[in-house]
Tab-separated table of C-alpha atoms in Angstrom:
chain	number	residue	atom	x	y	z
A	1	MET	CA	0.000	0.000	0.000
A	2	MET	CA	2.668	2.469	1.026
A	3	ARG	CA	4.854	1.542	-1.935
A	4	ASP	CA	1.972	1.953	-4.402
A	5	LEU	CA	1.152	5.340	-2.940
A	6	TYR	CA	4.803	6.373	-3.135
A	7	ASN	CA	5.103	5.302	-6.786
A	8	ALA	CA	1.863	7.119	-7.668
A	9	LEU	CA	3.142	10.508	-6.566
A	10	PRO	CA	3.372	12.698	-9.705
A	11	LEU	CA	5.919	15.216	-8.428
A	12	PRO	CA	8.486	13.781	-6.002
A	13	ASP	CA	10.382	16.223	-3.854
A	14	ASP	CA	13.896	16.069	-5.286
A	15	ARG	CA	15.324	18.785	-3.066
A	16	PRO	CA	18.457	17.639	-1.226
A	17	ILE	CA	18.251	16.655	2.431
A	18	THR	CA	20.057	19.175	4.628
A	19	ALA	CA	19.741	17.698	8.140
A	20	VAL	CA	19.226	14.333	9.850
A	21	CYS	CA	18.226	13.547	13.437
A	22	VAL	CA	16.665	10.821	15.610
A	23	VAL	CA	13.706	11.151	17.991
A	24	GLU	CA	12.355	8.866	20.679
A	25	GLU	CA	8.709	9.797	20.276
A	26	LEU	CA	6.873	10.628	17.072
A	27	SER	CA	5.507	13.726	18.764
A	28	GLY	CA	9.078	14.930	19.349
A	29	CYS	CA	9.842	15.473	15.673
A	30	PRO	CA	11.239	19.029	15.280
A	31	PRO	CA	9.461	21.558	13.048
A	32	ASN	CA	10.175	21.319	9.309
A	33	TYR	CA	11.362	17.707	9.704
A	34	THR	CA	9.801	14.553	8.240
A	35	THR	CA	9.639	11.402	10.349
A	36	VAL	CA	10.178	8.025	8.701
A	37	SER	CA	7.547	6.341	10.844
A	38	LYS	CA	6.447	3.545	8.490
A	39	THR	CA	8.385	1.040	6.424
A	40	HIS	CA	8.331	1.466	2.669
A	41	ASP	CA	7.440	-2.112	1.745
A	42	GLN	CA	5.032	-3.295	4.460
A	43	ASP	CA	3.723	-0.063	6.007
A	44	ILE	CA	4.546	-1.134	9.561
A	45	ASP	CA	6.222	0.704	12.419
A	46	ALA	CA	9.752	1.813	11.443
A	47	ASP	CA	11.225	1.651	14.951
A	48	LEU	CA	15.032	1.393	14.706
A	49	TYR	CA	15.675	0.432	18.350
A	50	LYS	CA	15.599	-2.970	19.946
A	51	ASP	CA	13.179	-2.927	22.879
A	52	GLY	CA	14.420	-3.209	26.424
A	53	PHE	CA	13.459	-5.877	28.936
A	54	PHE	CA	11.093	-3.799	31.046
A	55	ARG	CA	9.752	-1.102	28.709
A	56	ARG	CA	9.462	-0.305	25.049
A	57	VAL	CA	12.136	2.005	23.646
A	58	THR	CA	11.634	3.552	20.237
A	59	ARG	CA	13.848	5.431	17.821
A	60	TYR	CA	12.635	7.104	14.631
A	61	LEU	CA	14.696	8.673	11.892
A	62	CYS	CA	13.875	12.236	10.824
A	63	HIS	CA	15.203	14.352	7.979
A	64	SER	CA	14.699	17.894	6.752
A	65	LYS	CA	15.244	19.755	3.497
A	66	THR	CA	15.178	23.250	4.970
A	67	GLU	CA	16.867	23.034	8.382
A	68	GLY	CA	20.517	22.552	9.291
A	69	TYR	CA	23.465	24.735	8.406
A	70	MET	CA	22.789	27.261	5.697
A	71	GLY	CA	24.467	26.268	2.456
A	72	TYR	CA	25.164	22.659	3.560
A	73	VAL	CA	23.639	19.407	2.293
A	74	VAL	CA	23.828	15.793	3.426
A	75	GLU	CA	26.089	13.984	0.991
A	76	HIS	CA	26.009	10.432	2.380
A	77	VAL	CA	24.783	8.254	5.254
A	78	VAL	CA	26.524	5.185	6.686
A	79	ILE	CA	25.934	2.723	9.529
A	80	VAL	CA	28.913	1.441	11.523
A	81	ASN	CA	29.329	-0.733	14.584
A	82	ASP	CA	29.327	0.907	17.982
A	83	ARG	CA	33.009	0.136	18.579
A	84	ASP	CA	34.176	1.275	15.167
A	85	SER	CA	35.727	4.712	14.793
A	86	ARG	CA	33.815	7.491	13.133
A	87	PRO	CA	34.518	7.738	9.400
A	88	ALA	CA	36.485	10.805	8.409
A	89	GLY	CA	34.236	13.755	7.662
A	90	TYR	CA	31.096	12.165	9.164
A	91	THR	CA	28.937	13.215	12.107
A	92	ILE	CA	27.518	10.628	14.509
A	93	VAL	CA	23.898	10.902	15.616
A	94	GLU	CA	24.651	10.344	19.287
A	95	GLN	CA	21.454	11.456	21.022
A	96	THR	CA	17.758	11.791	20.410
A	97	ILE	CA	16.810	15.366	19.663
A	98	ASP	CA	13.700	15.342	21.873
A	99	THR	CA	14.833	13.488	25.025
A	100	SER	CA	18.658	13.627	24.806
A	101	GLN	CA	18.933	9.865	25.212
A	102	LYS	CA	21.525	7.677	23.519
A	103	ALA	CA	20.382	7.217	19.958
A	104	PHE	CA	21.322	3.577	19.324
A	105	LYS	CA	23.217	0.696	20.833
A	106	LYS	CA	25.579	-1.642	18.991
A	107	LYS	CA	25.149	0.507	15.890
A	108	GLN	CA	25.943	4.100	14.945
A	109	LEU	CA	24.188	6.231	12.345
A	110	CYS	CA	26.593	8.671	10.682
A	111	TYR	CA	25.990	11.291	8.015
A	112	LYS	CA	28.293	13.533	6.033
A	113	GLN	CA	27.383	17.204	5.680
A	114	VAL	CA	29.335	19.295	3.177
A	115	PRO	CA	28.939	22.727	1.553
A	116	ARG	CA	26.518	22.670	-1.343
A	117	ASN	CA	29.145	23.735	-3.899
A	118	MET	CA	31.513	20.928	-2.768
A	119	ALA	CA	29.015	18.056	-2.760
A	120	THR	CA	29.646	15.228	-5.207
A	121	GLN	CA	26.103	13.944	-4.713
A	122	THR	CA	23.003	14.657	-2.664
A	123	ILE	CA	20.352	12.594	-0.871
A	124	THR	CA	16.762	13.340	-1.794
A	125	ASP	CA	14.915	10.676	0.238
A	126	ILE	CA	15.405	8.087	2.994
A	127	ILE	CA	13.209	4.985	3.336
A	128	ILE	CA	13.197	1.951	5.633
A	129	LEU	CA	12.467	-1.632	4.558
A	130	SER	CA	11.135	-4.279	6.938
A	131	ARG	CA	10.984	-7.363	4.709
A	132	SER	CA	13.059	-6.822	1.620
A	133	LYS	CA	16.850	-6.771	1.831
A	134	VAL	CA	17.239	-5.274	-1.625
A	135	ALA	CA	16.938	-1.539	-2.226
A	136	PRO	CA	14.193	-0.464	-4.651
A	137	GLU	CA	15.057	1.000	-8.015
A	138	GLY	CA	16.733	4.372	-7.630
A	139	PHE	CA	17.754	3.725	-4.011
A	140	SER	CA	20.975	2.500	-2.381
A	141	LEU	CA	21.162	0.229	0.660
A	142	VAL	CA	23.023	1.867	3.565
A	143	GLY	CA	22.828	-0.796	6.271
A	144	GLU	CA	20.643	-2.595	8.757
A	145	MET	CA	19.441	-1.592	12.235
A	146	ASN	CA	17.110	-3.647	14.417
A	147	GLY	CA	16.310	-5.919	11.470
A	148	LEU	CA	15.275	-2.983	9.299
A	149	CYS	CA	17.173	-1.851	6.201
A	150	ILE	CA	17.840	1.846	5.662
A	151	CYS	CA	17.999	3.023	2.050
A	152	ILE	CA	18.822	6.400	0.581
A	153	LYS	CA	17.939	7.917	-2.773
A	154	PRO	CA	21.058	9.536	-4.282
A	155	GLY	CA	20.617	12.717	-6.240
A	156	PRO	CA	22.863	14.733	-8.529
A	157	ALA	CA	25.349	17.252	-7.237
A	158	PRO	CA	23.852	20.739	-6.923
A	159	THR	CA	24.560	23.015	-9.849
A	160	PRO	CA	26.249	26.236	-8.728
A	161	GLN	CA	24.535	29.420	-9.807
A	162	TYR	CA	26.780	32.078	-11.312
A	163	ASN	CA	25.878	35.466	-12.746
A	164	LYS	CA	26.749	35.898	-16.397
A	165	PRO	CA	29.446	38.447	-17.213
A	166	GLY	CA	28.019	41.908	-17.636
A	167	GLN	CA	24.912	41.154	-15.603
A	168	THR	CA	24.117	43.313	-12.614
A	169	SER	CA	21.774	42.736	-9.737
A	170	SER	CA	20.709	46.375	-9.617
A	171	ALA	CA	16.976	46.881	-10.097
A	172	LEU	CA	17.226	50.648	-10.630
A	173	PRO	CA	15.545	51.963	-13.804
A	174	TYR	CA	18.549	54.194	-14.525
A	175	SER	CA	22.299	54.001	-14.614
A	176	VAL	CA	24.316	54.923	-11.543
A	177	ASN	CA	27.532	55.540	-13.472
A	178	PRO	CA	28.574	59.112	-12.539
A	179	ASN	CA	30.714	59.468	-15.685
A	180	GLY	CA	28.328	58.065	-18.277
A	181	ARG	CA	25.345	59.576	-20.039
A	182	GLY	CA	21.959	58.720	-18.690
A	183	SER	CA	23.148	58.818	-15.058
A	184	ILE	CA	21.364	60.544	-12.226
A	185	GLY	CA	23.193	63.793	-12.841
A	186	GLY	CA	22.955	63.471	-16.626
A	187	GLY	CA	26.595	64.388	-17.325
A	188	VAL	CA	29.001	67.140	-16.482
A	189	GLY	CA	26.518	69.895	-17.025
A	190	GLY	CA	23.726	68.179	-15.122
A	191	GLY	CA	21.543	67.589	-18.220
A	192	GLY	CA	19.313	64.589	-18.514
A	193	GLY	CA	20.156	64.110	-22.192
A	194	GLY	CA	19.954	60.482	-23.207
A	195	GLY	CA	17.240	58.801	-21.178
A	196	GLY	CA	18.380	59.302	-17.581
A	197	LEU	CA	16.227	59.707	-14.515
A	198	TYR	CA	14.604	62.831	-16.008
A	199	PRO	CA	14.777	62.422	-19.797
A	200	GLY	CA	14.276	65.503	-21.938
A	201	LEU	CA	15.339	67.971	-19.250
A	202	GLY	CA	18.517	70.039	-19.570
A	203	PRO	CA	20.818	70.310	-22.571
A	204	ALA	CA	21.164	67.433	-24.999
A	205	ARG	CA	24.948	67.431	-24.568
A	206	PRO	CA	27.200	68.180	-21.592
A	207	ALA	CA	28.357	71.755	-21.136
A	208	PRO	CA	31.969	72.494	-22.146
A	209	ALA	CA	34.570	72.953	-19.462
A	210	PRO	CA	35.056	76.644	-18.496
A	211	PRO	CA	38.197	78.358	-19.854
A	212	GLY	CA	40.870	79.939	-17.721
A	213	GLY	CA	38.904	83.184	-17.492
A	214	SER	CA	35.422	82.123	-16.381
A	215	ILE	CA	32.361	84.294	-16.888
A	216	MET	CA	31.746	83.887	-13.178
A	217	GLY	CA	34.722	86.095	-12.304
A	218	PRO	CA	38.315	86.931	-13.071
A	219	SER	CA	41.005	84.363	-13.547
A	220	PRO	CA	42.129	82.682	-10.356
A	221	GLY	CA	45.105	84.100	-8.537
A	222	PRO	CA	48.390	82.379	-7.820
A	223	PRO	CA	48.197	78.765	-6.644
A	224	LEU	CA	47.661	78.156	-2.996
A	225	PRO	CA	50.571	76.859	-0.900
A	226	PRO	CA	50.726	73.087	-0.550
A	227	ARG	CA	48.896	71.475	2.272
A	228	ASN	CA	50.660	70.133	5.297
A	229	PRO	CA	52.206	66.744	4.661
A	230	PRO	CA	50.352	63.733	6.053
A	231	ALA	CA	51.233	62.289	9.416
A	232	TYR	CA	52.834	59.271	7.788
A	233	ALA	CA	55.471	61.299	5.929
A	234	SER	CA	58.987	59.993	6.149
A	235	PRO	CA	60.919	61.475	9.100
A	236	THR	CA	64.108	61.474	7.066
A	237	HIS	CA	63.008	64.359	4.842
A	238	PRO	CA	63.265	67.790	6.529
A	239	SER	CA	60.689	69.265	4.141
A	240	HIS	CA	58.093	66.855	5.532
A	241	SER	CA	58.643	67.862	9.116
A	242	THR	CA	55.452	68.512	11.019
A	243	SER	CA	54.266	68.526	14.586
A	244	THR	CA	52.317	65.363	15.400
A	245	LEU	CA	51.287	63.299	18.365
A	246	TYR	CA	54.729	61.693	18.345
A	247	GLY	CA	56.625	65.005	18.584
A	248	PRO	CA	57.984	67.563	16.114
A	249	GLY	CA	59.079	65.938	12.870
A	250	HIS	CA	57.996	62.486	13.998
A	251	SER	CA	55.338	60.258	12.533
A	252	ALA	CA	53.686	56.995	13.495
A	253	LEU	CA	56.463	55.101	11.669
A	254	PHE	CA	59.309	57.027	13.291
A	255	GLY	CA	62.132	54.727	14.326
A	256	VAL	CA	60.847	51.700	12.384
A	257	PRO	CA	63.737	50.329	10.285
A	258	PHE	CA	62.666	49.797	6.691
A	259	VAL	CA	64.884	46.772	6.072
A	260	LEU	CA	64.151	43.259	4.897
A	261	ASN	CA	64.089	40.519	7.476
A	262	LYS	CA	67.419	38.713	7.613
A	263	LYS	CA	65.857	35.314	7.075
A	264	TYR	CA	64.624	36.457	3.662
A	265	VAL	CA	67.975	37.936	2.582
A	266	LYS	CA	69.904	35.595	0.343
A	267	SER	CA	73.397	34.962	1.629
A	268	THR	CA	76.282	32.695	0.811
A	269	ASP	CA	75.292	30.373	3.609
A	270	SER	CA	73.221	27.646	1.970
A	271	SER	CA	71.562	26.701	5.251
A	272	SER	CA	70.030	30.162	5.740
A	273	ASP	CA	68.088	30.253	2.475
A	274	THR	CA	66.463	26.854	2.921
A	275	LEU	CA	62.699	27.211	3.012
A	276	PRO	CA	60.477	24.610	4.633
A	277	PRO	CA	59.082	22.085	2.174
A	278	VAL	CA	55.568	22.719	0.890
A	279	VAL	CA	53.432	19.627	1.285
A	280	LYS	CA	50.712	19.360	-1.313
A	281	LYS	CA	47.474	18.047	0.173
A	282	SER	CA	44.420	16.753	-1.552
A	283	LYS	CA	40.913	18.003	-0.916
A	284	GLN	CA	40.142	14.951	1.233
A	285	GLN	CA	43.321	15.389	3.308
A	286	ILE	CA	42.496	19.027	4.001
A	287	GLU	CA	38.941	18.129	4.960
A	288	ASP	CA	40.123	15.326	7.272
A	289	GLU	CA	42.693	17.540	8.978
A	290	TYR	CA	40.495	20.581	9.554
A	291	TYR	CA	37.081	18.918	9.774
A	292	TYR	CA	34.781	20.037	12.569
A	293	SER	CA	31.415	18.347	12.928
A	294	PHE	CA	29.527	21.133	14.777
A	295	THR	CA	27.672	18.391	16.667
A	296	LEU	CA	27.372	20.419	19.856
A	297	GLU	CA	26.148	23.471	17.970
A	298	GLN	CA	23.589	21.407	16.077
A	299	ASP	CA	22.265	19.890	19.294
A	300	ILE	CA	21.893	23.344	20.850
A	301	VAL	CA	20.120	24.832	17.811
A	302	GLN	CA	17.794	21.884	17.219
A	303	ARG	CA	17.020	21.235	20.878
A	304	PRO	CA	13.410	22.263	21.602
A	305	THR	CA	13.088	25.220	23.940
A	306	THR	CA	11.341	24.667	27.259
A	307	THR	CA	8.873	27.243	28.503
């Protein structure tokens, strides 16, 4: 029944999954998350936890396509044994998001979250099988927990969106180039000219530059004396001497020797000009060395607030 309904959907949601979590109760599913509460093949309870001796313990897988870190997507999901080490670049689902209990025993659910522009693939759906041990068409088998098989639906890598050369994101109906025609000012003379903000107003061409003797008055007098030199002028030039916070003729760089560091000066000693070797690292090596899972931050953000 569930499989027939799933196959009959006309428009599947192919957006990539951005976050994964586990809850103890179905009512504890966070907002904007989808709970995998029923198996795909038999439409029975998709509890991933083996019950205890004295009470029933449940674990349900949840995923979201809008929550999680902005710009990140879930690239892959794996299941490892409890005593195995965490795969490089993966985050372990250690606790339930609603009750902060240990998520699983004897097994660990891990997922890999990467930036959208670095993802080699995406995951668009997660289903659980109770009877079949073979993933349906279009799905990949991840592993088994509590006798149930978890399958993921791989999707293509996201296509980065780039602006074409020459395109601008400005929505203004006029040009903001102060030197071009059709700008807000309309040119040197302030005319609107060729279709600016106020077309048809002002002269059709920019006014010529005024000659040496302007109609506004006589020719200017002798040039003004130069301004005081800036505070960063070199203290070695007497003509740049000025009174500053650091004393007469001193600047902020006074007393700083402008010489190259000795370790960068080439000398006859071959041992002094030996630079440390540059180790080329692959993308995976860099990610493994500087990877940070943000597990604590995710738990804090996704933890429901108590009132």
